[in-house]
Coordinates of C-alpha atoms in Angstrom, one line a residue:
X1 CA -80.4 105.3 147.8
X2 CA -79.4 108.0 149.3
X3 CA -76.7 109.9 147.7
X4 CA -74.8 110.4 151.1
X5 CA -75.1 106.9 151.6
X6 CA -73.4 105.7 148.4
X7 CA -70.6 108.6 149.1
X8 CA -70.4 106.7 152.6
X9 CA -70.0 102.8 150.8
X10 CA -67.3 104.0 148.5
X11 CA -65.6 105.8 151.2
X12 CA -65.4 102.4 153.5
X13 CA -64.3 101.1 149.9
X14 CA -61.6 102.8 149.4
X15 CA -60.4 102.5 153.3
X16 CA -60.5 98.5 153.0
X17 CA -58.5 98.9 150.2
X18 CA -56.0 101.2 152.1
X19 CA -55.8 99.0 154.7
X20 CA -55.7 95.7 152.6
X21 CA -52.5 97.7 150.7
X22 CA -50.9 99.0 154.0
X23 CA -51.1 95.2 155.0
X24 CA -49.2 93.9 152.4
X25 CA -47.2 96.5 152.2
X26 CA -46.1 95.6 155.9
X27 CA -45.8 91.6 155.0
X28 CA -43.6 92.3 152.2
X29 CA -41.1 94.2 154.6
X30 CA -41.2 92.0 157.2
X31 CA -40.9 89.0 154.7
X32 CA -37.7 90.7 153.0
X33 CA -36.5 91.9 156.6
X34 CA -36.6 88.3 157.7
X35 CA -33.2 86.3 157.2
X36 CA -33.5 83.1 155.9
X37 CA -32.8 80.8 159.1
X38 CA -28.6 79.3 159.5
X39 CA -28.0 76.0 158.3
X40 CA -26.9 73.6 160.6
X41 CA -22.9 73.9 161.1
X42 CA -21.1 70.1 160.2
X43 CA -19.0 69.7 163.2
X44 CA -14.8 70.0 162.6
X45 CA -13.3 67.1 162.9
X46 CA -9.9 67.9 164.8
X47 CA -6.6 66.8 162.6
X48 CA -4.2 64.7 164.4
X49 CA -1.4 67.0 165.7
X50 CA 2.1 65.3 165.2
X51 CA 3.8 64.6 168.4
X52 CA 6.7 67.2 168.7
X53 CA 10.3 66.2 168.0
X54 CA 13.3 66.1 169.9
X55 CA 16.6 66.5 169.0
X56 CA 19.6 66.0 171.3
X57 CA 21.7 68.6 171.9
X58 CA 25.3 68.5 170.3
X59 CA 28.1 68.2 172.5
X60 CA 30.9 70.2 172.8
X61 CA 33.3 68.0 171.8
X62 CA 31.1 65.6 169.4
X63 CA 33.0 66.1 166.4
X64 CA 36.5 65.9 167.4
X65 CA 37.2 62.4 166.7
X66 CA 36.5 63.0 162.9
X67 CA 38.4 66.6 163.0
X68 CA 41.7 64.5 163.4
X69 CA 43.2 63.1 160.0
X70 CA 43.0 59.7 159.9
X71 CA 46.8 59.4 159.0
X72 CA 47.7 56.6 156.6
X73 CA 44.6 55.4 156.0
X74 CA 43.8 54.8 152.4
X75 CA 42.2 57.3 150.4
X76 CA 38.9 55.0 149.3
X77 CA 39.1 53.7 152.5
X78 CA 37.9 57.1 154.0
X79 CA 34.7 56.7 153.5
X80 CA 34.0 53.7 155.2
X81 CA 36.0 55.1 158.4
X82 CA 32.6 57.4 158.7
X83 CA 29.7 54.7 157.7
X84 CA 29.1 54.1 161.4
X85 CA 28.2 56.8 164.2
X86 CA 31.0 56.1 166.3
X87 CA 30.6 57.0 169.9
X88 CA 33.8 58.7 170.7
X89 CA 32.3 60.4 174.5
X90 CA 35.4 58.6 176.4
X91 CA 37.2 60.9 174.2
X92 CA 35.1 64.0 175.4
X93 CA 34.8 62.6 178.6
X94 CA 38.6 63.1 179.1
X95 CA 38.6 66.9 178.8
X96 CA 36.0 67.2 181.1
X97 CA 36.3 68.1 185.2
X98 CA 38.1 64.9 186.4
X99 CA 39.5 63.7 182.8
X100 CA 42.7 62.4 182.3
X101 CA 43.0 65.3 179.9
X102 CA 41.4 68.2 181.8
X103 CA 43.3 71.4 181.5
X104 CA 46.3 69.6 179.3
X105 CA 47.6 70.8 176.0
X106 CA 46.8 67.6 174.4
X107 CA 48.1 67.0 170.5
X108 CA 45.6 64.1 168.4
X109 CA 46.2 62.6 165.3
X110 CA 43.8 59.8 163.9
X111 CA 44.4 56.7 162.5
X112 CA 43.1 53.1 161.6
X113 CA 42.9 49.6 162.2
X114 CA 41.1 47.1 159.9
X115 CA 40.1 44.5 162.2
X116 CA 37.3 41.3 162.1
X117 CA 34.5 41.7 164.6
X118 CA 31.0 41.0 164.6
X119 CA 28.5 42.6 163.5
X120 CA 24.7 42.0 163.2
X121 CA 25.2 38.4 163.7
X122 CA 28.4 38.4 161.0
X123 CA 32.2 39.0 161.3
X124 CA 33.0 41.8 159.0
X125 CA 36.2 43.3 158.5
X126 CA 35.8 46.5 159.8
X127 CA 37.8 49.9 159.9
X128 CA 38.3 50.9 162.9
X129 CA 38.8 54.2 163.5
X130 CA 41.3 55.0 166.8
X131 CA 42.5 58.5 168.1
X132 CA 45.8 59.3 169.7
X133 CA 46.2 62.0 172.1
X134 CA 49.8 63.1 173.3
X135 CA 49.7 65.2 176.5
X136 CA 52.6 67.5 175.5
X137 CA 53.4 71.2 176.0
X138 CA 54.8 71.4 172.4
X139 CA 54.2 69.6 169.4
X140 CA 55.1 66.1 169.7
X141 CA 57.1 66.3 166.1
X142 CA 56.6 68.3 163.0
X143 CA 57.5 65.5 161.0
X144 CA 56.1 62.3 159.2
X145 CA 57.6 59.1 158.4
X146 CA 57.1 57.3 155.4
X147 CA 57.4 53.5 155.2
X148 CA 56.5 50.1 153.7
X149 CA 57.1 46.9 152.6
X150 CA 58.7 48.2 149.6
X151 CA 60.9 51.0 150.4
X152 CA 64.0 49.9 151.6
X153 CA 64.3 52.8 153.9
X154 CA 62.0 55.2 156.3
X155 CA 61.2 58.6 154.8
X156 CA 61.4 61.3 157.1
X157 CA 60.0 64.2 155.6
X158 CA 58.2 67.8 157.2
X159 CA 54.6 67.4 158.0
X160 CA 53.7 70.3 155.7
X161 CA 55.5 68.4 152.7
X162 CA 52.4 66.2 153.0
X163 CA 50.2 69.2 153.8
X164 CA 49.7 68.1 157.3
X165 CA 50.4 70.4 160.2
X166 CA 48.7 71.2 163.8
X167 CA 45.7 73.3 163.6
X168 CA 44.0 74.1 167.0
X169 CA 40.7 72.7 167.5
X170 CA 37.2 74.6 168.5
X171 CA 35.0 73.0 170.3
X172 CA 31.3 73.9 169.4
X173 CA 30.4 76.6 172.1
X174 CA 33.7 78.5 171.0
X175 CA 33.1 78.8 167.3
X176 CA 31.5 82.2 167.2
X177 CA 34.8 83.5 168.8
X178 CA 37.8 84.8 166.8
X179 CA 40.1 82.1 166.6
X180 CA 43.3 84.2 167.2
X181 CA 41.4 85.1 170.5
X182 CA 41.1 82.2 171.6
X183 CA 43.7 80.3 174.2
X184 CA 43.3 76.6 172.6
X185 CA 44.7 73.7 174.5
X186 CA 43.9 70.8 171.9
X187 CA 45.2 70.7 168.5
X188 CA 44.6 68.1 166.3
X189 CA 46.7 66.9 162.8
X190 CA 44.8 68.4 159.5
X191 CA 45.4 67.1 156.2
X192 CA 44.6 70.4 153.8
X193 CA 45.2 67.8 150.6
X194 CA 41.9 67.7 148.9
X195 CA 40.6 64.1 147.6
X196 CA 38.9 65.9 144.5
X197 CA 42.7 66.7 142.7
X198 CA 43.3 62.8 143.7
X199 CA 43.0 62.3 140.1
X200 CA 45.6 64.3 138.8
X201 CA 47.9 63.0 141.6
X202 CA 51.1 60.8 140.5
X203 CA 50.6 57.1 142.0
X204 CA 54.0 57.0 143.8
X205 CA 53.0 60.5 145.7
X206 CA 49.4 59.2 146.2
X207 CA 50.8 56.1 148.1
X208 CA 52.9 58.3 150.4
X209 CA 49.8 58.7 151.9
X210 CA 48.8 55.9 152.4
X211 CA 52.5 54.8 154.2
X212 CA 52.4 57.7 156.4
X213 CA 53.1 56.8 160.2
X214 CA 53.2 59.9 162.7
X215 CA 57.1 60.2 163.6
X216 CA 58.3 60.6 166.9
X217 CA 61.8 60.7 167.9
X218 CA 62.9 60.9 171.7
X219 CA 65.9 62.3 172.4
X220 CA 66.4 60.7 175.8
X221 CA 66.4 57.1 175.2
X222 CA 68.8 55.6 172.3
X223 CA 66.0 55.3 169.1
X224 CA 65.9 51.6 168.5
X225 CA 67.6 52.0 165.1
X226 CA 71.1 53.5 166.2
X227 CA 71.2 49.2 167.7
X228 CA 70.0 48.1 165.4
X229 CA 72.0 45.5 163.2
X230 CA 69.7 44.6 160.4
X231 CA 68.9 45.9 156.9
X232 CA 66.4 45.2 154.8
X233 CA 67.8 43.7 151.5
X234 CA 65.9 44.6 148.0
X235 CA 68.1 43.1 145.3
X236 CA 67.0 43.9 142.0
X237 CA 67.6 40.5 140.3
X238 CA 67.1 39.3 136.7
X239 CA 64.3 37.0 137.4
X240 CA 62.6 38.4 140.4
X241 CA 63.4 40.9 142.8
X242 CA 64.9 39.4 146.3
X243 CA 63.5 40.1 149.7
X244 CA 65.3 39.4 152.8
X245 CA 66.8 40.5 155.8
X246 CA 70.7 40.7 156.9
X247 CA 72.3 40.8 160.2
X248 CA 75.5 42.0 159.8
X249 CA 76.4 40.4 163.6
X250 CA 74.6 37.5 163.4
X251 CA 74.5 36.4 160.1
X252 CA 77.9 35.5 158.0
X253 CA 77.4 36.9 154.3
X254 CA 78.9 34.1 152.4
X255 CA 76.9 31.6 153.9
X256 CA 73.7 33.8 153.8
X257 CA 74.0 33.7 150.6
X258 CA 74.6 30.0 149.3
X259 CA 71.2 29.8 151.2
X260 CA 69.5 32.0 148.8
X261 CA 70.8 30.2 146.0
X262 CA 70.1 26.7 147.2
X263 CA 66.5 27.9 148.1
X264 CA 66.1 29.2 144.1
X265 CA 66.0 32.6 145.6
X266 CA 68.9 34.2 143.8
X267 CA 71.0 32.9 140.7
X268 CA 74.3 31.3 141.3
X269 CA 76.0 34.0 138.5
X270 CA 74.4 37.1 140.6
X271 CA 76.5 35.7 144.0
X272 CA 79.0 38.3 144.1
X273 CA 76.8 41.3 142.5
X274 CA 74.1 40.0 145.7
X275 CA 77.6 40.3 148.3
X276 CA 78.6 43.8 146.9
X277 CA 75.0 45.3 147.2
X278 CA 74.7 43.9 151.2
X279 CA 78.1 45.4 151.7
X280 CA 76.9 48.2 150.7
X281 CA 73.5 48.5 152.3
X282 CA 75.5 47.5 155.8
X283 CA 78.0 50.3 155.3
X284 CA 75.4 52.2 154.4
X285 CA 73.3 51.6 157.6
X286 CA 76.4 51.8 160.1
X287 CA 76.9 55.1 159.0
X288 CA 73.1 55.9 159.6
X289 CA 73.5 54.7 163.1
X290 CA 76.5 56.5 163.3
X291 CA 74.8 59.8 162.5
X292 CA 72.2 59.2 164.6
X293 CA 73.8 58.6 167.8
X294 CA 75.8 62.0 166.9
X295 CA 72.5 63.9 166.3
X296 CA 71.1 62.7 169.6
X297 CA 74.5 63.4 171.6
X298 CA 74.0 67.2 170.3
X299 CA 70.6 67.3 170.9
X300 CA 70.8 66.5 174.5
X301 CA 74.0 69.2 174.8
X302 CA 71.5 72.1 173.7
X303 CA 68.6 70.9 175.2
X304 CA 67.6 72.9 178.4
X305 CA 66.5 71.5 181.4
X306 CA 62.9 72.7 180.6
X307 CA 62.7 70.8 177.4
X308 CA 64.1 67.5 179.1
X309 CA 60.8 67.2 181.4
X310 CA 58.8 68.1 178.8
X311 CA 59.7 64.8 177.0
X312 CA 60.3 62.7 180.4
X313 CA 56.6 63.7 181.7
X314 CA 55.0 63.4 177.9
X315 CA 52.2 60.9 177.7
X316 CA 49.9 58.8 175.1
X317 CA 46.7 58.1 175.1
X318 CA 45.1 55.4 172.8
X319 CA 40.8 55.8 172.2
X320 CA 38.6 53.2 170.7
X321 CA 35.0 53.8 170.0
X322 CA 33.1 53.0 172.7
X323 CA 30.0 50.2 171.9
X324 CA 27.1 51.1 170.9
X325 CA 23.8 49.4 169.8
X326 CA 23.8 50.5 166.0
X327 CA 28.1 50.1 166.0
X328 CA 30.3 47.2 165.7
X329 CA 31.7 45.4 169.3
X330 CA 35.3 46.3 169.1
X331 CA 36.7 45.5 172.8
X332 CA 38.0 42.2 172.0
X333 CA 40.8 43.7 169.5
X334 CA 41.7 46.6 171.3
X335 CA 45.5 46.9 171.7
X336 CA 48.0 49.3 173.4
X337 CA 50.3 49.1 170.0
X338 CA 50.1 52.9 168.4
X339 CA 52.6 52.5 165.1
X340 CA 56.4 51.4 164.6
X341 CA 57.3 54.6 165.8
X342 CA 55.3 55.5 169.1
X343 CA 56.5 52.0 170.6
X344 CA 54.5 49.4 172.9
X345 CA 52.4 50.4 176.1
X346 CA 53.8 50.1 179.9
X347 CA 50.9 49.9 180.9
X348 CA 47.3 48.6 180.5
X349 CA 45.5 49.6 183.4
X350 CA 42.2 48.4 183.3
X351 CA 41.0 45.1 181.1
X352 CA 40.1 45.6 178.1
X353 CA 39.6 49.4 178.7
X354 CA 38.4 52.3 176.3
X355 CA 41.5 54.6 176.7
X356 CA 44.8 52.9 176.5
X357 CA 47.4 55.1 178.5
X358 CA 51.1 54.9 177.6
X359 CA 54.2 56.1 178.9
X360 CA 56.8 57.6 176.3
X361 CA 59.1 55.0 174.6
X362 CA 61.5 55.4 171.6
X363 CA 61.3 57.6 168.4
X364 CA 58.1 57.2 166.7
X365 CA 54.7 56.2 168.8
X366 CA 54.5 52.2 169.8
X367 CA 52.3 52.2 172.4
X368 CA 50.2 54.7 175.1
X369 CA 50.5 55.3 178.5
X370 CA 46.6 53.7 178.1
X371 CA 44.2 53.3 176.2
X372 CA 40.1 53.1 176.0

């Protein structure tokens, strides 16, 4: 072979190697730059969205009935009063435009009435909350009456002695305002006695709260005690106390005492002591009646015509809870009677209404101008 042919062949082989090397390098470069095929994405399963919760807006006077202290309720019964979600929308409506109490100055206190009522197919004794509203330009009283069957006479004490007082009620929409700038028209009877301190309280003091009754004195009408001729007798006999009522106009003392002895209520050898005891109680009662008449006469003489008009126009309203599916039905146990002091109803309005409305009557609160 010629020398030139060898060089030519060698050059050709060298070119082929370079081409192969270049192709291999490019192929490697392409392989390196080639991205792996993306994996197929799994379809996301959408989580079930919870249904939105809706909360009813709180009514402006929704807690008004709870704010009024239930006077005379036993401390250990207070929790049972609030075990149901009682509805007092009738009370709230009374303060709305067109309601009986709209734009009026009103004083509220609570009380409870234990009654046998149907609930979930059976009859149960339920402590029913009741609200009494007094429409008046001034507080109906700053006194509380304390009485029970064990007490010989009713004790009248200042409210503050029992840590009670009339305080303004602030509606929900105004609770961000300064209290002293509000011209409140609603006042509630409040009690600041802390329940946690009851364990250290003496029994007699503790029981006084259970015997409390809102006290109201009506100077324009003769007090029922001014004309009463009865006295409660609790004679401390040796065997057992003698409980009875003696009317000094209708009962003859000797005959009355002999009947107690015949009934084995009184020992014969205690007859004279019992008679002396009764005579003393009668003297005390007559003296109290005279003092009450004198106090009323003096109060009337010093009273302005404006105040007299206020007493004459004073009205009492008694509110029972409205029946709802989750509360006991109290429609058959409603009554116009408030308590011994605020007396009895003069009108009841419609049959079994939710608001009991009463005209003003003697002494304490006995009845209402209307009830519901």
